[in-house]
PDB file of C-alpha atoms in Angstrom:
ATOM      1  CA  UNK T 156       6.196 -30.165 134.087  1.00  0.00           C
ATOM      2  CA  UNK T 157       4.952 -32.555 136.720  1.00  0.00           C
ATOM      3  CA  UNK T 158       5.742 -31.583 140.338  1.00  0.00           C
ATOM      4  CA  UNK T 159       5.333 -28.945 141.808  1.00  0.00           C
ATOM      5  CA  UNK T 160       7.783 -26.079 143.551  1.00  0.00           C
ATOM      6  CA  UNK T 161       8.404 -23.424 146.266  1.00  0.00           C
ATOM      7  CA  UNK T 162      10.624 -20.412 146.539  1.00  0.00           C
ATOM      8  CA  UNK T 163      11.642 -18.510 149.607  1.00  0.00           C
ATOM      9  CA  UNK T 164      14.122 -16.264 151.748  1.00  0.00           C
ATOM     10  CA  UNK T 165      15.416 -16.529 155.077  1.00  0.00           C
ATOM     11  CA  UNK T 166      15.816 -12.961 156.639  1.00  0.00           C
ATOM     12  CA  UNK T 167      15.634 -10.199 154.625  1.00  0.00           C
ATOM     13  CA  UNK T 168      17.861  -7.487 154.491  1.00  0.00           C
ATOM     14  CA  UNK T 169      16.877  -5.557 150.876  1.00  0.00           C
ATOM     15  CA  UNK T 170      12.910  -5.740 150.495  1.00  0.00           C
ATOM     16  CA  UNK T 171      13.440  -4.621 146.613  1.00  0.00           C
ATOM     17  CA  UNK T 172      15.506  -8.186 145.930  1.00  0.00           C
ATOM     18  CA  UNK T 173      12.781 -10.399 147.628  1.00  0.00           C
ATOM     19  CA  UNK T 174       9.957  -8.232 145.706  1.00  0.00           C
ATOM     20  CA  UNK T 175      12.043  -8.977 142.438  1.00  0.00           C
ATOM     21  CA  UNK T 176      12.356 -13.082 143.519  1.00  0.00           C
ATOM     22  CA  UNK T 177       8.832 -12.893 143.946  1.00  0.00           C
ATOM     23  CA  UNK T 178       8.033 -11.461 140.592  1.00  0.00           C
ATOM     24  CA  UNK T 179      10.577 -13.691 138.836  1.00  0.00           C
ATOM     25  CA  UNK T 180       8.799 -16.866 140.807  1.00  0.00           C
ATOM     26  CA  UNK T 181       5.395 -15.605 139.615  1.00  0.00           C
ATOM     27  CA  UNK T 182       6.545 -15.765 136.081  1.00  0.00           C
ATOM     28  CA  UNK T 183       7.900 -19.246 136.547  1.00  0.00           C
ATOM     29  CA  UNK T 184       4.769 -20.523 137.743  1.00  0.00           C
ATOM     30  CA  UNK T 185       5.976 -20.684 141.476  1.00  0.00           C
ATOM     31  CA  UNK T 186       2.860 -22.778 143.297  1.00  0.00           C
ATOM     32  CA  UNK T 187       3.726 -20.997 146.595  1.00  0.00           C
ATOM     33  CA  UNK T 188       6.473 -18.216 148.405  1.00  0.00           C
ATOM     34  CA  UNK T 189       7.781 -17.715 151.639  1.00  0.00           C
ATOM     35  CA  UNK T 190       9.497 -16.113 154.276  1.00  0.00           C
ATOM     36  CA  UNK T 191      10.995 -17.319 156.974  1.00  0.00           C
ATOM     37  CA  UNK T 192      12.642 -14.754 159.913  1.00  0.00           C
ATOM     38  CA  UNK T 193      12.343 -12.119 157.843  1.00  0.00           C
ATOM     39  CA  UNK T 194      10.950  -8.645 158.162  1.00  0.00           C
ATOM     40  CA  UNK T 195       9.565  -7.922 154.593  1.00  0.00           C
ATOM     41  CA  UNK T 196       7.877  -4.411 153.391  1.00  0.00           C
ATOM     42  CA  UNK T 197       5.519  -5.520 151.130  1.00  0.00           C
ATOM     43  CA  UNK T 198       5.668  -1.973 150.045  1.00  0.00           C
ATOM     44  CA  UNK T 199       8.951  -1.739 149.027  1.00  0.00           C
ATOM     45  CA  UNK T 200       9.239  -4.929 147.866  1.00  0.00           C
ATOM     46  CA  UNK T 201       5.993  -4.277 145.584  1.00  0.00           C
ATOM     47  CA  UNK T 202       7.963  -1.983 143.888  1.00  0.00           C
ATOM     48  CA  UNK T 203      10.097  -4.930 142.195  1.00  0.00           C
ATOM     49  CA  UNK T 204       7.140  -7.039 142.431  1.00  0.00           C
ATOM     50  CA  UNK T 205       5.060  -5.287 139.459  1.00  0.00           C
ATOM     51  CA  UNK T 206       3.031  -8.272 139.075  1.00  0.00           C
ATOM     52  CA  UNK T 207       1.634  -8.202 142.477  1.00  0.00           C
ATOM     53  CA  UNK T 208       2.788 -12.139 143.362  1.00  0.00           C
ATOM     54  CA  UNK T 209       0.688 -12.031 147.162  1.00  0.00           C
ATOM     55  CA  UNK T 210      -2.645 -11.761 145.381  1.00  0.00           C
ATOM     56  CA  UNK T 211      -1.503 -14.904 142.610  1.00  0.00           C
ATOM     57  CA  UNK T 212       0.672 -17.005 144.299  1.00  0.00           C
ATOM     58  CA  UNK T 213      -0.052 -18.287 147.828  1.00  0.00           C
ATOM     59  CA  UNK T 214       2.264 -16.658 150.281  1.00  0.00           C
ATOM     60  CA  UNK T 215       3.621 -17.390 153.241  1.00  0.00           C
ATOM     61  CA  UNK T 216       5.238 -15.462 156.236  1.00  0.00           C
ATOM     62  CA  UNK T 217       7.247 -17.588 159.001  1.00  0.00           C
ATOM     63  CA  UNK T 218       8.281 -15.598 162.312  1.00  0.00           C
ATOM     64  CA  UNK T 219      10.945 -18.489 162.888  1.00  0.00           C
ATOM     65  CA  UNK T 220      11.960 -22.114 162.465  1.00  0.00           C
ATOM     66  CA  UNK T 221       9.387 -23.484 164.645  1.00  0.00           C
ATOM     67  CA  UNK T 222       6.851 -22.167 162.820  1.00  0.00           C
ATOM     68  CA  UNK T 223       8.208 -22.982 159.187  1.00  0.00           C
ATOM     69  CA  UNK T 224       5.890 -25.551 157.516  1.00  0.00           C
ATOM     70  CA  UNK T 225       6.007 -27.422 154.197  1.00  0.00           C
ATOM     71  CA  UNK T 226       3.617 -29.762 152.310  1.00  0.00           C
ATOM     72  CA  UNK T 227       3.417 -33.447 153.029  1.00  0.00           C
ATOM     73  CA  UNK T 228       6.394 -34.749 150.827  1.00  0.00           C
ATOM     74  CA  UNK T 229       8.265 -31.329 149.448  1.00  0.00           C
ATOM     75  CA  UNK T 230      11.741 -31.520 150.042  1.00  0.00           C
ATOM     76  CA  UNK T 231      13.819 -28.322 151.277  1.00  0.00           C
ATOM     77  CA  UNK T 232      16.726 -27.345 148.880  1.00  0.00           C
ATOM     78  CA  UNK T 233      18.807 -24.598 150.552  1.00  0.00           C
ATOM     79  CA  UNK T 234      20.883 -22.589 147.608  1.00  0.00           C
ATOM     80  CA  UNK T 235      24.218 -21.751 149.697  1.00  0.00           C
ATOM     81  CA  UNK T 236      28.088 -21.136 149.170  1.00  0.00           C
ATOM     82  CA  UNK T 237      29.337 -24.036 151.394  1.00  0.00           C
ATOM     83  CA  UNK T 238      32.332 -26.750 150.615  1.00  0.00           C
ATOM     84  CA  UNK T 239      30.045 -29.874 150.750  1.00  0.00           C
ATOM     85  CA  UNK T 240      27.025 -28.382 148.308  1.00  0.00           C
ATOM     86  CA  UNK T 241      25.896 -29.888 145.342  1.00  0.00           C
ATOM     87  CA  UNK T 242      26.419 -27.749 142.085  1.00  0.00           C
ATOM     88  CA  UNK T 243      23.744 -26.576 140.861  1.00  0.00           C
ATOM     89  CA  UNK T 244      24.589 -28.178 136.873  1.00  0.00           C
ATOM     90  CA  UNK T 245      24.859 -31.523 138.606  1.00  0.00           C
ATOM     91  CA  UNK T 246      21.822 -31.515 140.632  1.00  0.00           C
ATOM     92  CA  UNK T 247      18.626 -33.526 140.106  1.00  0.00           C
ATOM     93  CA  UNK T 248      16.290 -31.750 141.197  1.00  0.00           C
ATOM     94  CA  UNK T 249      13.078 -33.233 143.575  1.00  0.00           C
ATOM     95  CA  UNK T 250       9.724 -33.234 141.920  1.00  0.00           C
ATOM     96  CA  UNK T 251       8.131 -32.022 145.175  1.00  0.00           C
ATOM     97  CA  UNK T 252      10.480 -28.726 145.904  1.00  0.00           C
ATOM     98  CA  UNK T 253      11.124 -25.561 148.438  1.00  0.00           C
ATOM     99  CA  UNK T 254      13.978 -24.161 147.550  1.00  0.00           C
ATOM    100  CA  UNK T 255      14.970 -21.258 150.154  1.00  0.00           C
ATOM    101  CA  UNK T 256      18.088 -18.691 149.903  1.00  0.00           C
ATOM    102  CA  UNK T 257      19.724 -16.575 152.893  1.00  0.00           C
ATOM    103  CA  UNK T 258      19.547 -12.969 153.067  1.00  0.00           C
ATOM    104  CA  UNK T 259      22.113 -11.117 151.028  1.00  0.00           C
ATOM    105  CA  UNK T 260      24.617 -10.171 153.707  1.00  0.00           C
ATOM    106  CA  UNK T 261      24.614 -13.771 156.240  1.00  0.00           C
ATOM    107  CA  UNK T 262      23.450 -16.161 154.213  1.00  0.00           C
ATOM    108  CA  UNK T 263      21.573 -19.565 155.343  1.00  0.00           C
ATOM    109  CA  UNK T 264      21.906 -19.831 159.161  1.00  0.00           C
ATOM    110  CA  UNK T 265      23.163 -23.381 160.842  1.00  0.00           C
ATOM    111  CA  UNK T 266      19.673 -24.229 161.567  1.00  0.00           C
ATOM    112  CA  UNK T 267      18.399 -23.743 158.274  1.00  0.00           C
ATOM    113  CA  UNK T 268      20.839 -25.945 156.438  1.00  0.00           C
ATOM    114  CA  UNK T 269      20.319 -28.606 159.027  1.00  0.00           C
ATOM    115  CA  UNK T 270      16.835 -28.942 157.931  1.00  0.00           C
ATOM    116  CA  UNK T 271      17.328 -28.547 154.318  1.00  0.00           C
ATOM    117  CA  UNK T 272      17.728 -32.320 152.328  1.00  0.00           C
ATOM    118  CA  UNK T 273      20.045 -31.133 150.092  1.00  0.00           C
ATOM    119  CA  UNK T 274      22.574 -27.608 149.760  1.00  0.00           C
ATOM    120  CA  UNK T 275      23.571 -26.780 146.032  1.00  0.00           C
ATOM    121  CA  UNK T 276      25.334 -23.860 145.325  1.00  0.00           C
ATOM    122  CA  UNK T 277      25.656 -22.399 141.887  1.00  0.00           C
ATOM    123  CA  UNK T 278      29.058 -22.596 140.070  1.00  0.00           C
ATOM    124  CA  UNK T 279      30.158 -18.938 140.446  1.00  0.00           C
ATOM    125  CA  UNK T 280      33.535 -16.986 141.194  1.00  0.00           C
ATOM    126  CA  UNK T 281      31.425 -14.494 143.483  1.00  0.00           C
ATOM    127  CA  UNK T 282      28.310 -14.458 145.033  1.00  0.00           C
ATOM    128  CA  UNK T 283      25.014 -13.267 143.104  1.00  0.00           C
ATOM    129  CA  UNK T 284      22.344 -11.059 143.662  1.00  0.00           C
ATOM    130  CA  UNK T 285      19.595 -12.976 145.780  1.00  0.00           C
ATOM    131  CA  UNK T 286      16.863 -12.233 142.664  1.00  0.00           C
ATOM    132  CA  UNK T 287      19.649 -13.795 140.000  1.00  0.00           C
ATOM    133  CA  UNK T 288      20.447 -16.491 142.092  1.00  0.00           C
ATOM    134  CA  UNK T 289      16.712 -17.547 142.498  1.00  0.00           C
ATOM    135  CA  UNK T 290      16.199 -17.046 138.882  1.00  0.00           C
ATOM    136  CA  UNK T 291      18.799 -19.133 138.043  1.00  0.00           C
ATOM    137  CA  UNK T 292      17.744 -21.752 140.225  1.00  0.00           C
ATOM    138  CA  UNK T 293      14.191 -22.087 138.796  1.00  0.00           C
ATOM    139  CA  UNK T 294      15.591 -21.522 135.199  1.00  0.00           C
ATOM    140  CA  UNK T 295      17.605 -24.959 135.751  1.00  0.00           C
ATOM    141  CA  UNK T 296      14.375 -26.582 137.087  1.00  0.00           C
ATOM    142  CA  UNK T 297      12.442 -25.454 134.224  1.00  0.00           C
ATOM    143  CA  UNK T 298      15.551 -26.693 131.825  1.00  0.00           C
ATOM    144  CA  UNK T 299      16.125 -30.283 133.781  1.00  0.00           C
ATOM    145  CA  UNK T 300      12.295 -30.936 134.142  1.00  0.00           C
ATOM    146  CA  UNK T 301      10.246 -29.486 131.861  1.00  0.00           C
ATOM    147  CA  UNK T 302       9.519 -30.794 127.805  1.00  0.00           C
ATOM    148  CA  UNK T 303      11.779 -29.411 125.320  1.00  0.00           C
ATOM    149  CA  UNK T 304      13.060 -30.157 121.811  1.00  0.00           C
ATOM    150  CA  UNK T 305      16.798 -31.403 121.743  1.00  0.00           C
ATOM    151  CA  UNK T 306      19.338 -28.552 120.765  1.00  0.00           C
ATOM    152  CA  UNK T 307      20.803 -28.651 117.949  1.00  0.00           C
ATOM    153  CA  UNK T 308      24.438 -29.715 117.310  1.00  0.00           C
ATOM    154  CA  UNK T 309      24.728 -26.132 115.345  1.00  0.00           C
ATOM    155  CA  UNK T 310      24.277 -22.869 116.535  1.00  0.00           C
ATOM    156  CA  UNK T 311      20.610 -21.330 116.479  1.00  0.00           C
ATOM    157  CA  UNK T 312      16.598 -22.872 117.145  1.00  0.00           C
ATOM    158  CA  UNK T 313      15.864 -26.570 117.448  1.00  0.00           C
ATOM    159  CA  UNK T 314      15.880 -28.305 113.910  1.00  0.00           C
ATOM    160  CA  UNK T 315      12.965 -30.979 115.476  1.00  0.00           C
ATOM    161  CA  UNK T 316       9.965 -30.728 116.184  1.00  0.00           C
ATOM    162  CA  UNK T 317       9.061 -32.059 120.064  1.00  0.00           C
ATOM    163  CA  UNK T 318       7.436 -35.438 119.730  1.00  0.00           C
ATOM    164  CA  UNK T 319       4.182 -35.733 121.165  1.00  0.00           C
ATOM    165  CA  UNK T 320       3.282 -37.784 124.358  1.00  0.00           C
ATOM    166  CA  UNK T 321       2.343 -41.196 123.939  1.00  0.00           C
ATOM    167  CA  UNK T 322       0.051 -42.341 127.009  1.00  0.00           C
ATOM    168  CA  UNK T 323      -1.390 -45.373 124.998  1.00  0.00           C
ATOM    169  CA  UNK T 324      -4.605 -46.887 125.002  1.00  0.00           C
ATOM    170  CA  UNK T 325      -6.723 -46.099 128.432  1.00  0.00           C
ATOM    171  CA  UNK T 326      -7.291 -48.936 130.963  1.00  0.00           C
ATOM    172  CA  UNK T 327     -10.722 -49.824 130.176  1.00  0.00           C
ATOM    173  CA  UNK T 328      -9.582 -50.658 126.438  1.00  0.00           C
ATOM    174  CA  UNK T 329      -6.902 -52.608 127.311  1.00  0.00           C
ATOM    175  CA  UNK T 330      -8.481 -54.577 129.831  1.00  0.00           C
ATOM    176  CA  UNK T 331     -11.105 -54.902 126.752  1.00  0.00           C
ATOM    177  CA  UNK T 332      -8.434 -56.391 124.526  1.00  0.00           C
ATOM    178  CA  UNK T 333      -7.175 -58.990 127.649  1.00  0.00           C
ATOM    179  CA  UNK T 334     -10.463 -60.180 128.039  1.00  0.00           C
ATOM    180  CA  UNK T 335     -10.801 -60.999 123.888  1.00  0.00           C
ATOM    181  CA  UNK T 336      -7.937 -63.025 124.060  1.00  0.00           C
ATOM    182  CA  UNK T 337      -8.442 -64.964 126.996  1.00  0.00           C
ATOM    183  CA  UNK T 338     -11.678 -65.788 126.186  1.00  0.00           C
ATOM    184  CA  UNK T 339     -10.244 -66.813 122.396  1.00  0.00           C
ATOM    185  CA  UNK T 340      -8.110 -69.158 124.168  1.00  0.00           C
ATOM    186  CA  UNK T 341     -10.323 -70.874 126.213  1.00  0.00           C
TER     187      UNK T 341
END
């Protein structure tokens, strides 16, 4: 998958559900986490974070909006219940990606969604546990982005194999084969 992607809370209010987001962002090859007004016990989230994220994945702790920083060129997707959000099934997402969720009982504040370049929300009848609703969100990044065989029109495994890339020839050969013919012509 090209790109690259980010995954992060705003506030805290269960350590054990940021530990698990953590984990679950680890194991989706997460290149970074975050926090961002949050007061996080690494200890307790630890204990849902078995595979110890902090020392794999670069983490990162904001004490408040005016500290939050992102790479050059990663756009913030804020994952929210609101009217005007995107759904998630409908959403393309950015190659270059933060995607940040509010804490369990408020949500994303004002200021947070004002900053964010797109809101998507995730079809449900409720909301979700902050750990499902991040793994869900990275599960239909992996599924929209990444290389898979087609499904098949029946039930059960792919009935194709994945084609291979094709990059063609590399530059130096086909600047080789330009030169042949113009100097044919001449």
């Amino acid at each position: 998958m090209k790109g690259y992607f980010g995954i992060g809370v705003e506030g805290v209010s269960k350590a054990m559900n940021v530990g698990t987001l953590f984990r679950t962002a680890h194991a989706f090859d997460a290149s970074f986490v975050f926090t961002v007004r949050a007061h996080y016990d690494s200890r307790k989230g630890g204990q849902a974070d078995t595979s110890d994220t902090p020392r794999s994945v670069p983490t990162y702790h904001f004490a408040g909006l005016e500290d939050f920083r992102l790479p050059l060129g990663c756009r913030l997707v804020g994952v929210e219940i609101v009217d005007d959000a995107i759904e998630l099934p409908s959403f393309r997402h950015p190659r270059q990606a933060a995607y940040i969720l509010g804490s369990e009982r408020e949500g994303l504040s004002a200021d947070l969604q004002s900053r964010c370049d797109f809101v998507v929300k995730i079809p449900t009848r409720f909301s979700v546990n902050l750990g499902v609703a991040g793994a869900l969100i990275m599960y239909d990044r992996l599924l929209t982005m990444g290389r898979h065989s087609p499904r098949p029109v029946a039930p059960g495994g792919p009935t194709e194999a994945m084609a291979l890339p094709v990059f063609g020839d590399p530059i130096y050969k086909r600047k080789q084969r330009i030169r042949a013919r113009s100097q044919g012509k001449a």
